[in-house]
PDB file of C-alpha atoms in Angstrom:
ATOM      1  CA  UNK A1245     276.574 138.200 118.733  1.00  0.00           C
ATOM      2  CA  UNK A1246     280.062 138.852 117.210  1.00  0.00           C
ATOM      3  CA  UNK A1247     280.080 140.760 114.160  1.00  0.00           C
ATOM      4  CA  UNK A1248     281.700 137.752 112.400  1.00  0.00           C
ATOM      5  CA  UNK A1249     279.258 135.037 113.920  1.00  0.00           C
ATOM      6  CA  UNK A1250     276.246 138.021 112.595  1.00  0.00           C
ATOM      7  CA  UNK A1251     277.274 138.017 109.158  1.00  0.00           C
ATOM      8  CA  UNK A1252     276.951 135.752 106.573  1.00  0.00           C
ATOM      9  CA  UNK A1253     279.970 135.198 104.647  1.00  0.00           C
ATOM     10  CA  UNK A1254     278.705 135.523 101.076  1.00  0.00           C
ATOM     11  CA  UNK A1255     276.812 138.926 101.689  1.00  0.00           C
ATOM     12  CA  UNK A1256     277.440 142.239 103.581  1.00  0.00           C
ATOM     13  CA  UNK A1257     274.674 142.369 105.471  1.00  0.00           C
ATOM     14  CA  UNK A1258     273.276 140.726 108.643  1.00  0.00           C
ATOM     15  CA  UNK A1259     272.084 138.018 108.989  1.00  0.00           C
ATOM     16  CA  UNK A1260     269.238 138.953 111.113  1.00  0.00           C
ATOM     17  CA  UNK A1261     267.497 140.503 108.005  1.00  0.00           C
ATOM     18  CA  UNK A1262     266.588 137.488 106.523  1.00  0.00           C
ATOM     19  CA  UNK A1263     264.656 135.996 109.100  1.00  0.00           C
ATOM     20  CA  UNK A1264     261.033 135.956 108.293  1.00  0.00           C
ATOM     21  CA  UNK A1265     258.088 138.275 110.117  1.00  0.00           C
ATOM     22  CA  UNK A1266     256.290 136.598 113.007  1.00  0.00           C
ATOM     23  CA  UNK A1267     253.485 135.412 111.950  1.00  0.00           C
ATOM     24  CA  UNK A1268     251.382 136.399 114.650  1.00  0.00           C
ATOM     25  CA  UNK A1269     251.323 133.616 117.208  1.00  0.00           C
ATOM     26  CA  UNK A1270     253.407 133.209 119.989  1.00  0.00           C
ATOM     27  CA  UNK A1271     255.402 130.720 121.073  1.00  0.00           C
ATOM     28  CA  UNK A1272     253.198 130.163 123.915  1.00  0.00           C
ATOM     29  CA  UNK A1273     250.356 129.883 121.763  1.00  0.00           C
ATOM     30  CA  UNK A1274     251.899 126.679 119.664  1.00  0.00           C
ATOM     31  CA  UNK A1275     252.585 125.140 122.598  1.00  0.00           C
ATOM     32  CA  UNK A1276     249.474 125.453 123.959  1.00  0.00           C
ATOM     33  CA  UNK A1277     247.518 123.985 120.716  1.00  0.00           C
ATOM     34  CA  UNK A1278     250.502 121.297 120.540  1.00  0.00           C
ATOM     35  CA  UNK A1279     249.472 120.547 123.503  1.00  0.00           C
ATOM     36  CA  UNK A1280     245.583 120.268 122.920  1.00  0.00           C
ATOM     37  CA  UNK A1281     246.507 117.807 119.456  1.00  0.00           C
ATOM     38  CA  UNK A1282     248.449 115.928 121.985  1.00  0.00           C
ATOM     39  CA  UNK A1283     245.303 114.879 124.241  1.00  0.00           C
ATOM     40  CA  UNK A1284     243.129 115.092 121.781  1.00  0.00           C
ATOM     41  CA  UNK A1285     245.220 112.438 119.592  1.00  0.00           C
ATOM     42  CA  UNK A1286     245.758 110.535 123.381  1.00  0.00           C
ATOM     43  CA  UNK A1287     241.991 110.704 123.538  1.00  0.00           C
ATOM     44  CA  UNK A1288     241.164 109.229 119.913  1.00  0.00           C
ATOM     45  CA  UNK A1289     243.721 106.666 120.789  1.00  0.00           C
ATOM     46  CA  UNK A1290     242.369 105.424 124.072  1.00  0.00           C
ATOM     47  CA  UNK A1291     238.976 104.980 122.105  1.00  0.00           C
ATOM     48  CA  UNK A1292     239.909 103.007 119.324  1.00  0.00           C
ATOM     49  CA  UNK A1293     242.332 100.430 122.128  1.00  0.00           C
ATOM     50  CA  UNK A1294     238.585 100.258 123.801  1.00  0.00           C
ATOM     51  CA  UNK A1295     236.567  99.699 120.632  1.00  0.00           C
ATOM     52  CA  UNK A1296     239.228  97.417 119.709  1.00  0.00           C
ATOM     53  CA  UNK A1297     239.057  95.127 123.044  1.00  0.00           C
ATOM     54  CA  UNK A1298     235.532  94.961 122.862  1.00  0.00           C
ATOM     55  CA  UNK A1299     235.392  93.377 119.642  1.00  0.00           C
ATOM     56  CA  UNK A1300     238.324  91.202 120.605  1.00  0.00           C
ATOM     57  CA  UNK A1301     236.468  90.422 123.816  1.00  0.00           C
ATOM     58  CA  UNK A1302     233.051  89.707 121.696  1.00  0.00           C
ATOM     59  CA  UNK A1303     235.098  87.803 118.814  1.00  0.00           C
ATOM     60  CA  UNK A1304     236.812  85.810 121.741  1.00  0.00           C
ATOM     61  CA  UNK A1305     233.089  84.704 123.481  1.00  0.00           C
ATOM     62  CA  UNK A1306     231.413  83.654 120.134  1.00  0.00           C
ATOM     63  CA  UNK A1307     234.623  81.517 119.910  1.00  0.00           C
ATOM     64  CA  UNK A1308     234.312  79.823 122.790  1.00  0.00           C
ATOM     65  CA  UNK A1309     230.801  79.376 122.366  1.00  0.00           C
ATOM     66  CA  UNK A1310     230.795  77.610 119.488  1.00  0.00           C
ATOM     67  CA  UNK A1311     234.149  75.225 120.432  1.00  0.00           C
ATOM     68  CA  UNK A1312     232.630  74.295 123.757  1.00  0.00           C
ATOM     69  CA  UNK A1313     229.144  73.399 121.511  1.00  0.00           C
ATOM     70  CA  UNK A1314     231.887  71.432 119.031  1.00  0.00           C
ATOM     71  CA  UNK A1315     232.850  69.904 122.384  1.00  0.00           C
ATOM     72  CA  UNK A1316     230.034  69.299 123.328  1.00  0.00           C
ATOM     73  CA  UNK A1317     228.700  67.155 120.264  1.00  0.00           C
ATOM     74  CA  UNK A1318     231.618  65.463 119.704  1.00  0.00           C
ATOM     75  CA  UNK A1319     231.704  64.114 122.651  1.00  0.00           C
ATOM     76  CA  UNK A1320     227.882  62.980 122.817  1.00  0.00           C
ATOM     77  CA  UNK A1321     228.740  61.571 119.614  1.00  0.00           C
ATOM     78  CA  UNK A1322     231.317  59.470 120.755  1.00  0.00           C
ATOM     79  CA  UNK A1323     229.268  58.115 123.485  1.00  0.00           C
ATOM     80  CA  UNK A1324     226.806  57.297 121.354  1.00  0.00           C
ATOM     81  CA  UNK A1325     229.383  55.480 119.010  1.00  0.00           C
ATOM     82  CA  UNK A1326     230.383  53.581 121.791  1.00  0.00           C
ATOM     83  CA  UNK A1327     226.692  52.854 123.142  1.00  0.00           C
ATOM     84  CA  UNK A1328     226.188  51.356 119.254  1.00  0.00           C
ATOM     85  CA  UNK A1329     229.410  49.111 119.364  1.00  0.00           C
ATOM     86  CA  UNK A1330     227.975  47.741 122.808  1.00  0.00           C
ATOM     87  CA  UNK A1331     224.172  46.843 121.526  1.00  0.00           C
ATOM     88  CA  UNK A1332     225.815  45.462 118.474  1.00  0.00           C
ATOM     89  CA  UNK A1333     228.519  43.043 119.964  1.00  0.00           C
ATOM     90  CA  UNK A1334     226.110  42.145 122.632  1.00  0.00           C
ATOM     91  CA  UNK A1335     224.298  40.495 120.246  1.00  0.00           C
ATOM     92  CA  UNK A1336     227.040  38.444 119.181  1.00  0.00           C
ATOM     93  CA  UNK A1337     229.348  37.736 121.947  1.00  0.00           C
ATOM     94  CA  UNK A1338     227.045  38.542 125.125  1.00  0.00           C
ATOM     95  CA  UNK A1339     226.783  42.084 126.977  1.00  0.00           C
ATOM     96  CA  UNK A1340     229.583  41.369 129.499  1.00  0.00           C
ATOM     97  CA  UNK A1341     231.809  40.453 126.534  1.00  0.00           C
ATOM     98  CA  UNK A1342     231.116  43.554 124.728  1.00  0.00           C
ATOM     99  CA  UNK A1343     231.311  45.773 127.580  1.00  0.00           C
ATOM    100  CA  UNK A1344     234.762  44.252 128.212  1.00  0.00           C
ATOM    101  CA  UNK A1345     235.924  44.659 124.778  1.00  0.00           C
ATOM    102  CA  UNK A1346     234.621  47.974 124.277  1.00  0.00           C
ATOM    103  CA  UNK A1347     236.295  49.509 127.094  1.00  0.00           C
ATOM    104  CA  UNK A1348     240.043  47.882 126.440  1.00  0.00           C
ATOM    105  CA  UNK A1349     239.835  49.125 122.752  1.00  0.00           C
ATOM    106  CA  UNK A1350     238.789  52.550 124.208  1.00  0.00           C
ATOM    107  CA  UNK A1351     241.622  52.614 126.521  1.00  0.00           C
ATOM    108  CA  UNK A1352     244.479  51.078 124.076  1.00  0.00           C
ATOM    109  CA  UNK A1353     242.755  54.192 121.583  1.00  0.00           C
ATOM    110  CA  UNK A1354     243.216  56.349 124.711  1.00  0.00           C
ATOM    111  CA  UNK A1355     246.563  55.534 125.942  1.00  0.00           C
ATOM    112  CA  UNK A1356     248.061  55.750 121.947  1.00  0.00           C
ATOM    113  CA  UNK A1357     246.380  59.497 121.604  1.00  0.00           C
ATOM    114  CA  UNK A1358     248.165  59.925 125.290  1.00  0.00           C
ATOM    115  CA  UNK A1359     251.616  58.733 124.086  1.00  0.00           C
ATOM    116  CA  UNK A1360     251.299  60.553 121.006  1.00  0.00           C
ATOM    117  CA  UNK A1361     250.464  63.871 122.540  1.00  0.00           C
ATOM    118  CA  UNK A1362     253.468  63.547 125.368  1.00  0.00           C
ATOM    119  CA  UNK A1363     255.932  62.933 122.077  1.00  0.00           C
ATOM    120  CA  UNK A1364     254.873  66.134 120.674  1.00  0.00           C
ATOM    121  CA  UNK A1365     254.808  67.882 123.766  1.00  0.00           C
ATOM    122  CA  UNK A1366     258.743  67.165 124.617  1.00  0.00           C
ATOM    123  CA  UNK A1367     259.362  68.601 121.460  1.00  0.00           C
ATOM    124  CA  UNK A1368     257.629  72.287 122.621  1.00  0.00           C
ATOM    125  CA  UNK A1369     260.722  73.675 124.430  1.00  0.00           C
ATOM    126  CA  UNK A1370     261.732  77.610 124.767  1.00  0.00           C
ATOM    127  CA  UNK A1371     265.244  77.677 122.982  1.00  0.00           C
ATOM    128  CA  UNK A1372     267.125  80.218 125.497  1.00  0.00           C
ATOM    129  CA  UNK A1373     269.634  82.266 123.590  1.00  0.00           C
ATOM    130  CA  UNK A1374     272.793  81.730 122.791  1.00  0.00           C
ATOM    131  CA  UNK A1375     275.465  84.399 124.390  1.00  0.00           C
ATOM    132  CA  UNK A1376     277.527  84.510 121.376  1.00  0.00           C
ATOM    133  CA  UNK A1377     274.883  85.553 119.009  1.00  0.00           C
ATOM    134  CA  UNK A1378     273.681  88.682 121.206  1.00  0.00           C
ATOM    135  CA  UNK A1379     277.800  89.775 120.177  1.00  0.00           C
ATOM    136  CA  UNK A1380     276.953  88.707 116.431  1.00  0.00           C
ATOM    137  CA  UNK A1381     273.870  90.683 116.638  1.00  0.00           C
ATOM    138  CA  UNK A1382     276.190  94.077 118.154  1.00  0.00           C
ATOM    139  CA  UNK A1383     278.551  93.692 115.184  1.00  0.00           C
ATOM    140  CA  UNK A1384     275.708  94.488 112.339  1.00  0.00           C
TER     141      UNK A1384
END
């Protein structure tokens, strides 16, 4: 070291003399319990991810339980709205009638929900991005 580069400017003396005492451990030492926190935070880490995707995973299977039971009953309720509409207009208008009728209003129903669905469905595009704004987004 040059004597200028060792001294500080405001004082006569080196610079060396205010460093403070080692304080025991070596450098190898610091990196070696660095290096312990390291897998022992890697370790903690890897066990909450794990707790974590087993609740997700359990959260995720009482969910589809309970929508495919939903499911399920709503659809064994429609039928049975259905059966009802075709006991009581085959009272009325005869069970060939009924049976007729039944099944065009179920498929006029069917083909609106159908129409309906394909509208919305156009409208769920993935908007690519525009060049010019990645160079609008470099200028900030």
């Amino acid at each position: 070291m040059t004597e200028r580069a060792g001294r500080d400017h405001y004082r006569a003396g080196p610079v060396e003399d205010d460093l403070p005492p080692p304080v025991g451990e070596t450098l190898h030492d610091n990196i070696d319990r660095l290096v312990v926190d390291v897998k022992s935070v890697i370790a903690a880490e890897q066990a909450y991810w794990k707790a974590r995707m087993r609740y997700s995973k359990s959260l995720a299977k009482q969910t589809a339980i309970l929508f495919g039971a939903a499911i399920a009953l709503g659809a064994s309720a429609f039928t049975a709205l259905i059966l009802g509409l075709l006991l009581m207009l085959s009272a009325r208008i005869g069970p060939m009638m009924a049976t007729v009728s039944v099944v065009l209003v179920t498929l006029v129903i069917s083909a609106l929900l159908t129409f309906l669905a394909l509208r919305r469905a156009r409208k769920l595009t993935f908007s690519t991005p525009d060049p010019g704004s990645a160079k609008r987004a470099e200028q900030f």
